[in-house]
Amino acid sequence: MESFLIRAAQFILAITILVFLHEGGHFTFAKMFGTRVSRFYVFANWKFHLWSSYDNWWRKLRGKELVTERDDESVNFCQQIKNFYYSITGNKDKIVTKNVGNKKYNDKVGTEYGIGWLPLGGYCQIDGMIDETQTAEKLSAPAKPWEFRSKKAYQRLLIMAGGVMVNFFLALIIYSAVFYTWGDEYYAVKDMTMGMKFNDEAKALGFQDHDILLRSDLGEFKDFSGNLMRDISKAHEVIVLRNNREVLVPLNGDLNLLNMLKAEPMFCMPYIPALIDSVDVSSPAYKAGMRKGDTIVKLGSKKIDTWTTFNYEVSRMSDALTDAKTSRDSIATLTNNIVWKKTDGSMDTAQVVFNCVEDHLQIGVLRARLDNFYEPHHDDYDFMSSLKKGPSYGIDVLSGYVSDLKYVATKEGAKSLGGFGAMGSMFPDHWDWMIFWKMTAFLSIILAFMNIIPIPGLDGGHILFLLVEVITRKQPSLKFMQIAQNIGMGFLLLLMIVANLNDILRWIGVM
């Protein structure tokens, strides 16, 4: 539960920062061109809000004159509490359905700033623009000079592009700041002397266990990451070091990256022997006699050479556990023989009953990692070099993300879509500021790219219609914009439902 709360807190903080600055980009350009922004809210305020600069108590506190009426469907949080009290005491005549505020808008009325109650999203309501807050019906009156629809096409274009520009440049700035503050630490694949552990698909292509990945026709490999797998999927040849000789592995340049990543076991993983780093004293492994420094060499009848192989065999046990009909069947599935090599070189064996913790089978050992075998590289960056490294890294991240979008249209790609749960799970279960800011920068780039896609309802949809207007010199009708907005929002809502449904199905173990 604690790890869930830490991940959730990081995700909410990151999204809050990104949405606030994204909407701030729209806000800045709108104000620059004299366009009125009625509301600027952090978090969604459906039905009620936590705070508004137009709340009477806030205006009293600041010595502002009270107003008597406001066209607003939401009721603030304090009034919601009062309404609940009135409803249970029978004083229903005191229930308020609208906030008190200012209904008589004109070009000199300021922006209402507020905080909603749902900690996801936020919005900037620009007057005279059809979006999720304003319809064609509400804009049936003649355009006012301070409205969005009255501005020149290039001004409206900049207002709509403001959020995307802020998110894109924000990501580059964050990446630069991360490199300047923490540098770049990684494990170079060329220095991994034990090489890689490859699955059967990779071996059929010509790779062998212990091959050290050096480079492809696309360039040198740096570290074990998504970029390495992406380069292999696009490469026509890969150079590996095998038995101290460079060997060329020919490829077709069109491997399915999604299948490479989702395969069990994965296409390739660093070759890490099943060395035990530590053992929980209350665990089945400790009771069986396993200790720090021992190496697992056999599970059941299967030879274990790496943790990758061990994970695969345990996943097969987990799959068999779902087919168990009785508790006796479950115990039988969870029980297996393990053979391990002790630090003194002798062999030992024991029958171990795995624990099932949140659908994960465990024996209570902490596994050896790359840092048990290799020293990491650490590159420091001064101010000027970080300004160069940050944008370069950010553009590589964006290009990789864009190239992977082709898989979304496939059946497996649709299943891999994730919603808020998937995004939250990308953050670590402990608070690490470097990882937090790198993930925030990544989400900022994704937010910028997704918003520039020319789908009505997104910034890119508005930008597309504005570009058409610039070319044709004819502004689309409000009715057309409303229809396009409804279609776009319907599509986005469906996409959001599918993505979050995938999260739920993965959580309950269906996918």
PDB file of C-alpha atoms in Angstrom, residues 292-510:
ATOM      1  CA  LYS A 292      24.016 -14.851   0.646  1.00  0.00           C
ATOM      2  CA  GLY A 293      26.473 -15.728  -2.128  1.00  0.00           C
ATOM      3  CA  ASP A 294      24.809 -19.031  -3.082  1.00  0.00           C
ATOM      4  CA  THR A 295      23.812 -19.561  -6.731  1.00  0.00           C
ATOM      5  CA  ILE A 296      20.665 -21.393  -7.867  1.00  0.00           C
ATOM      6  CA  VAL A 297      21.521 -23.903 -10.597  1.00  0.00           C
ATOM      7  CA  LYS A 298      18.344 -25.976 -10.932  1.00  0.00           C
ATOM      8  CA  LEU A 299      14.600 -25.537 -10.399  1.00  0.00           C
ATOM      9  CA  GLY A 300      12.655 -28.784 -10.664  1.00  0.00           C
ATOM     10  CA  SER A 301      14.051 -30.534 -13.722  1.00  0.00           C
ATOM     11  CA  LYS A 302      15.145 -27.297 -15.432  1.00  0.00           C
ATOM     12  CA  LYS A 303      18.732 -26.085 -15.443  1.00  0.00           C
ATOM     13  CA  ILE A 304      19.042 -22.483 -14.219  1.00  0.00           C
ATOM     14  CA  ASP A 305      21.879 -20.400 -15.632  1.00  0.00           C
ATOM     15  CA  THR A 306      20.495 -16.865 -15.075  1.00  0.00           C
ATOM     16  CA  TRP A 307      17.752 -15.055 -13.209  1.00  0.00           C
ATOM     17  CA  THR A 308      16.070 -14.667 -16.623  1.00  0.00           C
ATOM     18  CA  THR A 309      15.669 -18.441 -16.868  1.00  0.00           C
ATOM     19  CA  PHE A 310      14.579 -18.658 -13.222  1.00  0.00           C
ATOM     20  CA  ASN A 311      11.911 -15.980 -13.807  1.00  0.00           C
ATOM     21  CA  TYR A 312      10.589 -17.857 -16.823  1.00  0.00           C
ATOM     22  CA  GLU A 313      10.263 -21.139 -14.928  1.00  0.00           C
ATOM     23  CA  VAL A 314       8.570 -19.391 -12.008  1.00  0.00           C
ATOM     24  CA  SER A 315       6.131 -17.746 -14.440  1.00  0.00           C
ATOM     25  CA  ARG A 316       5.225 -21.229 -15.698  1.00  0.00           C
ATOM     26  CA  MET A 317       4.517 -22.269 -12.103  1.00  0.00           C
ATOM     27  CA  SER A 318       2.344 -19.168 -11.723  1.00  0.00           C
ATOM     28  CA  ASP A 319       0.382 -20.057 -14.853  1.00  0.00           C
ATOM     29  CA  ALA A 320      -0.153 -23.598 -13.522  1.00  0.00           C
ATOM     30  CA  LEU A 321      -1.356 -22.143 -10.210  1.00  0.00           C
ATOM     31  CA  THR A 322      -4.303 -20.464 -11.947  1.00  0.00           C
ATOM     32  CA  ASP A 323      -5.479 -23.920 -13.096  1.00  0.00           C
ATOM     33  CA  ALA A 324      -5.382 -25.407  -9.600  1.00  0.00           C
ATOM     34  CA  LYS A 325      -8.805 -26.682  -8.493  1.00  0.00           C
ATOM     35  CA  THR A 326      -8.186 -27.413  -4.820  1.00  0.00           C
ATOM     36  CA  SER A 327      -5.875 -26.193  -2.072  1.00  0.00           C
ATOM     37  CA  ARG A 328      -3.954 -29.468  -2.412  1.00  0.00           C
ATOM     38  CA  ASP A 329      -3.393 -28.695  -6.085  1.00  0.00           C
ATOM     39  CA  SER A 330      -2.159 -25.212  -5.160  1.00  0.00           C
ATOM     40  CA  ILE A 331       0.318 -26.536  -2.604  1.00  0.00           C
ATOM     41  CA  ALA A 332       1.593 -29.086  -5.105  1.00  0.00           C
ATOM     42  CA  THR A 333       2.101 -26.358  -7.717  1.00  0.00           C
ATOM     43  CA  LEU A 334       3.885 -24.078  -5.239  1.00  0.00           C
ATOM     44  CA  THR A 335       6.260 -26.851  -4.176  1.00  0.00           C
ATOM     45  CA  ASN A 336       9.423 -27.474  -6.185  1.00  0.00           C
ATOM     46  CA  ASN A 337      12.937 -28.803  -5.775  1.00  0.00           C
ATOM     47  CA  ILE A 338      15.764 -26.279  -5.892  1.00  0.00           C
ATOM     48  CA  VAL A 339      19.447 -27.105  -6.299  1.00  0.00           C
ATOM     49  CA  TRP A 340      21.983 -24.426  -5.443  1.00  0.00           C
ATOM     50  CA  LYS A 341      25.745 -24.035  -5.336  1.00  0.00           C
ATOM     51  CA  LYS A 342      27.152 -22.808  -2.032  1.00  0.00           C
ATOM     52  CA  THR A 343      29.932 -20.271  -1.653  1.00  0.00           C
ATOM     53  CA  ASP A 344      32.372 -23.090  -0.795  1.00  0.00           C
ATOM     54  CA  GLY A 345      31.591 -24.826  -4.103  1.00  0.00           C
ATOM     55  CA  SER A 346      29.510 -27.655  -2.682  1.00  0.00           C
ATOM     56  CA  MET A 347      25.982 -28.398  -3.920  1.00  0.00           C
ATOM     57  CA  ASP A 348      22.800 -28.572  -1.848  1.00  0.00           C
ATOM     58  CA  THR A 349      19.172 -29.350  -2.623  1.00  0.00           C
ATOM     59  CA  ALA A 350      15.833 -28.901  -0.880  1.00  0.00           C
ATOM     60  CA  GLN A 351      12.111 -28.972  -1.514  1.00  0.00           C
ATOM     61  CA  VAL A 352      10.806 -25.391  -1.237  1.00  0.00           C
ATOM     62  CA  VAL A 353       7.222 -24.134  -0.989  1.00  0.00           C
ATOM     63  CA  PHE A 354       6.965 -20.763  -2.756  1.00  0.00           C
ATOM     64  CA  ASN A 355       5.029 -17.911  -1.179  1.00  0.00           C
ATOM     65  CA  CYS A 356       2.327 -16.263  -3.301  1.00  0.00           C
ATOM     66  CA  VAL A 357       2.381 -12.510  -2.636  1.00  0.00           C
ATOM     67  CA  GLU A 358       0.004 -10.389  -4.735  1.00  0.00           C
ATOM     68  CA  ASP A 359       0.009 -13.064  -7.476  1.00  0.00           C
ATOM     69  CA  HIS A 360       3.829 -13.175  -7.497  1.00  0.00           C
ATOM     70  CA  LEU A 361       5.647 -16.369  -6.461  1.00  0.00           C
ATOM     71  CA  GLN A 362       8.578 -15.713  -4.143  1.00  0.00           C
ATOM     72  CA  ILE A 363      11.079 -17.659  -2.051  1.00  0.00           C
ATOM     73  CA  GLY A 364      12.392 -14.641  -0.145  1.00  0.00           C
ATOM     74  CA  VAL A 365      15.755 -13.882  -1.746  1.00  0.00           C
ATOM     75  CA  LEU A 366      17.146 -10.592  -3.026  1.00  0.00           C
ATOM     76  CA  ARG A 367      18.637 -11.222  -6.443  1.00  0.00           C
ATOM     77  CA  ALA A 368      22.007 -10.079  -7.710  1.00  0.00           C
ATOM     78  CA  ARG A 369      21.878  -7.198 -10.165  1.00  0.00           C
ATOM     79  CA  LEU A 370      24.199  -5.591 -12.663  1.00  0.00           C
ATOM     80  CA  ASP A 371      25.988  -3.650  -9.923  1.00  0.00           C
ATOM     81  CA  ASN A 372      27.055  -6.953  -8.339  1.00  0.00           C
ATOM     82  CA  PHE A 373      29.174  -7.666 -11.426  1.00  0.00           C
ATOM     83  CA  TYR A 374      29.952  -4.404 -13.217  1.00  0.00           C
ATOM     84  CA  GLU A 375      30.967  -0.849 -12.440  1.00  0.00           C
ATOM     85  CA  PRO A 376      28.706   1.831 -13.894  1.00  0.00           C
ATOM     86  CA  HIS A 377      29.904   4.604 -16.173  1.00  0.00           C
ATOM     87  CA  HIS A 378      29.267   8.101 -14.893  1.00  0.00           C
ATOM     88  CA  ASP A 379      29.389  11.158 -17.163  1.00  0.00           C
ATOM     89  CA  ASP A 380      29.259  14.651 -15.643  1.00  0.00           C
ATOM     90  CA  TYR A 381      27.984  17.687 -17.546  1.00  0.00           C
ATOM     91  CA  ASP A 382      28.755  21.327 -16.954  1.00  0.00           C
ATOM     92  CA  PHE A 383      26.161  24.012 -17.655  1.00  0.00           C
ATOM     93  CA  MET A 384      26.931  24.440 -21.347  1.00  0.00           C
ATOM     94  CA  SER A 385      27.283  20.730 -22.144  1.00  0.00           C
ATOM     95  CA  SER A 386      24.034  19.955 -20.299  1.00  0.00           C
ATOM     96  CA  LEU A 387      22.243  22.516 -22.497  1.00  0.00           C
ATOM     97  CA  LYS A 388      23.396  20.478 -25.494  1.00  0.00           C
ATOM     98  CA  LYS A 389      22.820  17.022 -23.996  1.00  0.00           C
ATOM     99  CA  GLY A 390      19.282  17.727 -22.706  1.00  0.00           C
ATOM    100  CA  PRO A 391      17.681  18.685 -26.057  1.00  0.00           C
ATOM    101  CA  SER A 392      19.556  15.893 -27.870  1.00  0.00           C
ATOM    102  CA  TYR A 393      18.310  13.326 -25.371  1.00  0.00           C
ATOM    103  CA  GLY A 394      14.767  14.729 -25.439  1.00  0.00           C
ATOM    104  CA  ILE A 395      14.576  14.579 -29.231  1.00  0.00           C
ATOM    105  CA  ASP A 396      15.827  10.966 -29.170  1.00  0.00           C
ATOM    106  CA  VAL A 397      13.074  10.101 -26.668  1.00  0.00           C
ATOM    107  CA  LEU A 398      10.451  11.762 -28.861  1.00  0.00           C
ATOM    108  CA  SER A 399      11.655  10.077 -32.066  1.00  0.00           C
ATOM    109  CA  GLY A 400      11.649   6.688 -30.351  1.00  0.00           C
ATOM    110  CA  TYR A 401       8.133   7.222 -29.049  1.00  0.00           C
ATOM    111  CA  VAL A 402       6.862   8.322 -32.466  1.00  0.00           C
ATOM    112  CA  SER A 403       8.456   5.335 -34.218  1.00  0.00           C
ATOM    113  CA  ASP A 404       6.753   2.952 -31.765  1.00  0.00           C
ATOM    114  CA  LEU A 405       3.278   4.345 -32.452  1.00  0.00           C
ATOM    115  CA  LYS A 406       2.901   2.064 -35.476  1.00  0.00           C
ATOM    116  CA  TYR A 407       2.272  -0.802 -33.050  1.00  0.00           C
ATOM    117  CA  VAL A 408      -0.793   0.886 -31.522  1.00  0.00           C
ATOM    118  CA  ALA A 409      -2.909  -0.110 -34.535  1.00  0.00           C
ATOM    119  CA  THR A 410      -2.125  -3.811 -34.001  1.00  0.00           C
ATOM    120  CA  LYS A 411      -4.080  -6.160 -31.742  1.00  0.00           C
ATOM    121  CA  GLU A 412      -1.172  -6.563 -29.324  1.00  0.00           C
ATOM    122  CA  GLY A 413      -0.518  -2.833 -29.468  1.00  0.00           C
ATOM    123  CA  ALA A 414      -4.101  -2.077 -28.435  1.00  0.00           C
ATOM    124  CA  LYS A 415      -3.705  -4.449 -25.493  1.00  0.00           C
ATOM    125  CA  SER A 416      -0.511  -2.672 -24.472  1.00  0.00           C
ATOM    126  CA  LEU A 417      -2.286   0.697 -24.168  1.00  0.00           C
ATOM    127  CA  GLY A 418      -2.308   1.953 -20.611  1.00  0.00           C
ATOM    128  CA  GLY A 419      -4.228   4.589 -18.692  1.00  0.00           C
ATOM    129  CA  PHE A 420      -3.543   6.399 -15.443  1.00  0.00           C
ATOM    130  CA  GLY A 421      -2.522   3.155 -13.713  1.00  0.00           C
ATOM    131  CA  ALA A 422       0.101   2.324 -16.331  1.00  0.00           C
ATOM    132  CA  MET A 423       1.514   5.859 -16.239  1.00  0.00           C
ATOM    133  CA  GLY A 424       1.633   5.821 -12.447  1.00  0.00           C
ATOM    134  CA  SER A 425       3.416   2.461 -12.419  1.00  0.00           C
ATOM    135  CA  MET A 426       6.298   3.966 -14.429  1.00  0.00           C
ATOM    136  CA  PHE A 427       7.356   5.837 -11.287  1.00  0.00           C
ATOM    137  CA  PRO A 428       9.464   3.928  -8.713  1.00  0.00           C
ATOM    138  CA  ASP A 429       8.017   2.663  -5.416  1.00  0.00           C
ATOM    139  CA  HIS A 430      10.401   4.967  -3.545  1.00  0.00           C
ATOM    140  CA  TRP A 431      10.946   8.690  -3.904  1.00  0.00           C
ATOM    141  CA  ASP A 432      13.891   9.442  -6.168  1.00  0.00           C
ATOM    142  CA  TRP A 433      14.042  13.029  -7.432  1.00  0.00           C
ATOM    143  CA  MET A 434      16.232  12.206 -10.426  1.00  0.00           C
ATOM    144  CA  ILE A 435      13.845   9.497 -11.646  1.00  0.00           C
ATOM    145  CA  PHE A 436      10.859  11.717 -10.833  1.00  0.00           C
ATOM    146  CA  TRP A 437      12.119  14.565 -13.009  1.00  0.00           C
ATOM    147  CA  LYS A 438      13.131  12.258 -15.866  1.00  0.00           C
ATOM    148  CA  MET A 439       9.669  10.679 -15.823  1.00  0.00           C
ATOM    149  CA  THR A 440       8.063  14.143 -15.662  1.00  0.00           C
ATOM    150  CA  ALA A 441      10.090  15.213 -18.696  1.00  0.00           C
ATOM    151  CA  PHE A 442       9.067  12.037 -20.530  1.00  0.00           C
ATOM    152  CA  LEU A 443       5.382  12.624 -19.768  1.00  0.00           C
ATOM    153  CA  SER A 444       5.792  16.257 -20.864  1.00  0.00           C
ATOM    154  CA  ILE A 445       7.079  15.143 -24.267  1.00  0.00           C
ATOM    155  CA  ILE A 446       4.235  12.620 -24.578  1.00  0.00           C
ATOM    156  CA  LEU A 447       1.684  15.276 -23.595  1.00  0.00           C
ATOM    157  CA  ALA A 448       3.110  17.666 -26.193  1.00  0.00           C
ATOM    158  CA  PHE A 449       3.063  15.082 -28.967  1.00  0.00           C
ATOM    159  CA  MET A 450      -0.378  13.683 -28.159  1.00  0.00           C
ATOM    160  CA  ASN A 451      -1.862  17.186 -28.074  1.00  0.00           C
ATOM    161  CA  ILE A 452      -0.427  18.109 -31.474  1.00  0.00           C
ATOM    162  CA  ILE A 453      -2.140  15.139 -33.181  1.00  0.00           C
ATOM    163  CA  PRO A 454      -4.821  16.677 -35.468  1.00  0.00           C
ATOM    164  CA  ILE A 455      -7.839  15.204 -33.680  1.00  0.00           C
ATOM    165  CA  PRO A 456     -10.769  17.551 -32.901  1.00  0.00           C
ATOM    166  CA  GLY A 457     -10.881  18.103 -29.168  1.00  0.00           C
ATOM    167  CA  LEU A 458      -7.093  18.256 -28.936  1.00  0.00           C
ATOM    168  CA  ASP A 459      -4.937  21.319 -29.558  1.00  0.00           C
ATOM    169  CA  GLY A 460      -3.818  19.709 -32.819  1.00  0.00           C
ATOM    170  CA  GLY A 461      -7.408  19.629 -34.072  1.00  0.00           C
ATOM    171  CA  HIS A 462      -7.826  23.363 -33.477  1.00  0.00           C
ATOM    172  CA  ILE A 463      -4.449  24.018 -35.105  1.00  0.00           C
ATOM    173  CA  LEU A 464      -5.456  21.971 -38.171  1.00  0.00           C
ATOM    174  CA  PHE A 465      -8.648  23.996 -38.673  1.00  0.00           C
ATOM    175  CA  LEU A 466      -6.712  27.223 -38.184  1.00  0.00           C
ATOM    176  CA  LEU A 467      -4.167  26.216 -40.840  1.00  0.00           C
ATOM    177  CA  VAL A 468      -7.048  25.432 -43.218  1.00  0.00           C
ATOM    178  CA  GLU A 469      -8.475  28.857 -42.430  1.00  0.00           C
ATOM    179  CA  VAL A 470      -5.145  30.537 -43.177  1.00  0.00           C
ATOM    180  CA  ILE A 471      -5.016  28.764 -46.549  1.00  0.00           C
ATOM    181  CA  THR A 472      -8.676  29.209 -47.550  1.00  0.00           C
ATOM    182  CA  ARG A 473      -9.157  32.537 -45.741  1.00  0.00           C
ATOM    183  CA  LYS A 474     -12.495  31.206 -44.538  1.00  0.00           C
ATOM    184  CA  GLN A 475     -13.317  30.530 -40.891  1.00  0.00           C
ATOM    185  CA  PRO A 476     -15.249  27.281 -40.233  1.00  0.00           C
ATOM    186  CA  SER A 477     -18.793  27.758 -38.918  1.00  0.00           C
ATOM    187  CA  LEU A 478     -19.548  27.311 -35.221  1.00  0.00           C
ATOM    188  CA  LYS A 479     -21.868  24.410 -36.077  1.00  0.00           C
ATOM    189  CA  PHE A 480     -19.088  22.582 -37.944  1.00  0.00           C
ATOM    190  CA  MET A 481     -16.646  23.202 -35.093  1.00  0.00           C
ATOM    191  CA  GLN A 482     -19.181  21.887 -32.578  1.00  0.00           C
ATOM    192  CA  ILE A 483     -19.768  18.678 -34.569  1.00  0.00           C
ATOM    193  CA  ALA A 484     -16.013  18.133 -34.971  1.00  0.00           C
ATOM    194  CA  GLN A 485     -15.498  18.801 -31.263  1.00  0.00           C
ATOM    195  CA  ASN A 486     -18.160  16.242 -30.303  1.00  0.00           C
ATOM    196  CA  ILE A 487     -16.699  13.584 -32.606  1.00  0.00           C
ATOM    197  CA  GLY A 488     -13.174  14.198 -31.352  1.00  0.00           C
ATOM    198  CA  MET A 489     -14.187  14.155 -27.686  1.00  0.00           C
ATOM    199  CA  GLY A 490     -16.141  10.940 -28.264  1.00  0.00           C
ATOM    200  CA  PHE A 491     -13.085   9.285 -29.806  1.00  0.00           C
ATOM    201  CA  LEU A 492     -10.817  10.499 -26.987  1.00  0.00           C
ATOM    202  CA  LEU A 493     -13.287   9.299 -24.360  1.00  0.00           C
ATOM    203  CA  LEU A 494     -13.399   5.863 -26.005  1.00  0.00           C
ATOM    204  CA  LEU A 495      -9.599   5.736 -26.124  1.00  0.00           C
ATOM    205  CA  MET A 496      -9.409   6.689 -22.440  1.00  0.00           C
ATOM    206  CA  ILE A 497     -11.937   3.986 -21.519  1.00  0.00           C
ATOM    207  CA  VAL A 498      -9.988   1.323 -23.453  1.00  0.00           C
ATOM    208  CA  ALA A 499      -6.652   2.380 -21.933  1.00  0.00           C
ATOM    209  CA  ASN A 500      -7.941   2.392 -18.352  1.00  0.00           C
ATOM    210  CA  LEU A 501      -9.907  -0.823 -18.914  1.00  0.00           C
ATOM    211  CA  ASN A 502      -6.624  -2.442 -19.960  1.00  0.00           C
ATOM    212  CA  ASP A 503      -5.152  -1.289 -16.630  1.00  0.00           C
ATOM    213  CA  ILE A 504      -8.020  -2.939 -14.752  1.00  0.00           C
ATOM    214  CA  LEU A 505      -7.764  -6.173 -16.737  1.00  0.00           C
ATOM    215  CA  ARG A 506      -4.014  -6.328 -16.090  1.00  0.00           C
ATOM    216  CA  TRP A 507      -4.616  -5.648 -12.401  1.00  0.00           C
ATOM    217  CA  ILE A 508      -7.092  -8.536 -12.032  1.00  0.00           C
ATOM    218  CA  GLY A 509      -4.843 -10.822 -14.082  1.00  0.00           C
ATOM    219  CA  VAL A 510      -6.993 -11.201 -17.191  1.00  0.00           C
TER     220      VAL A 510
END
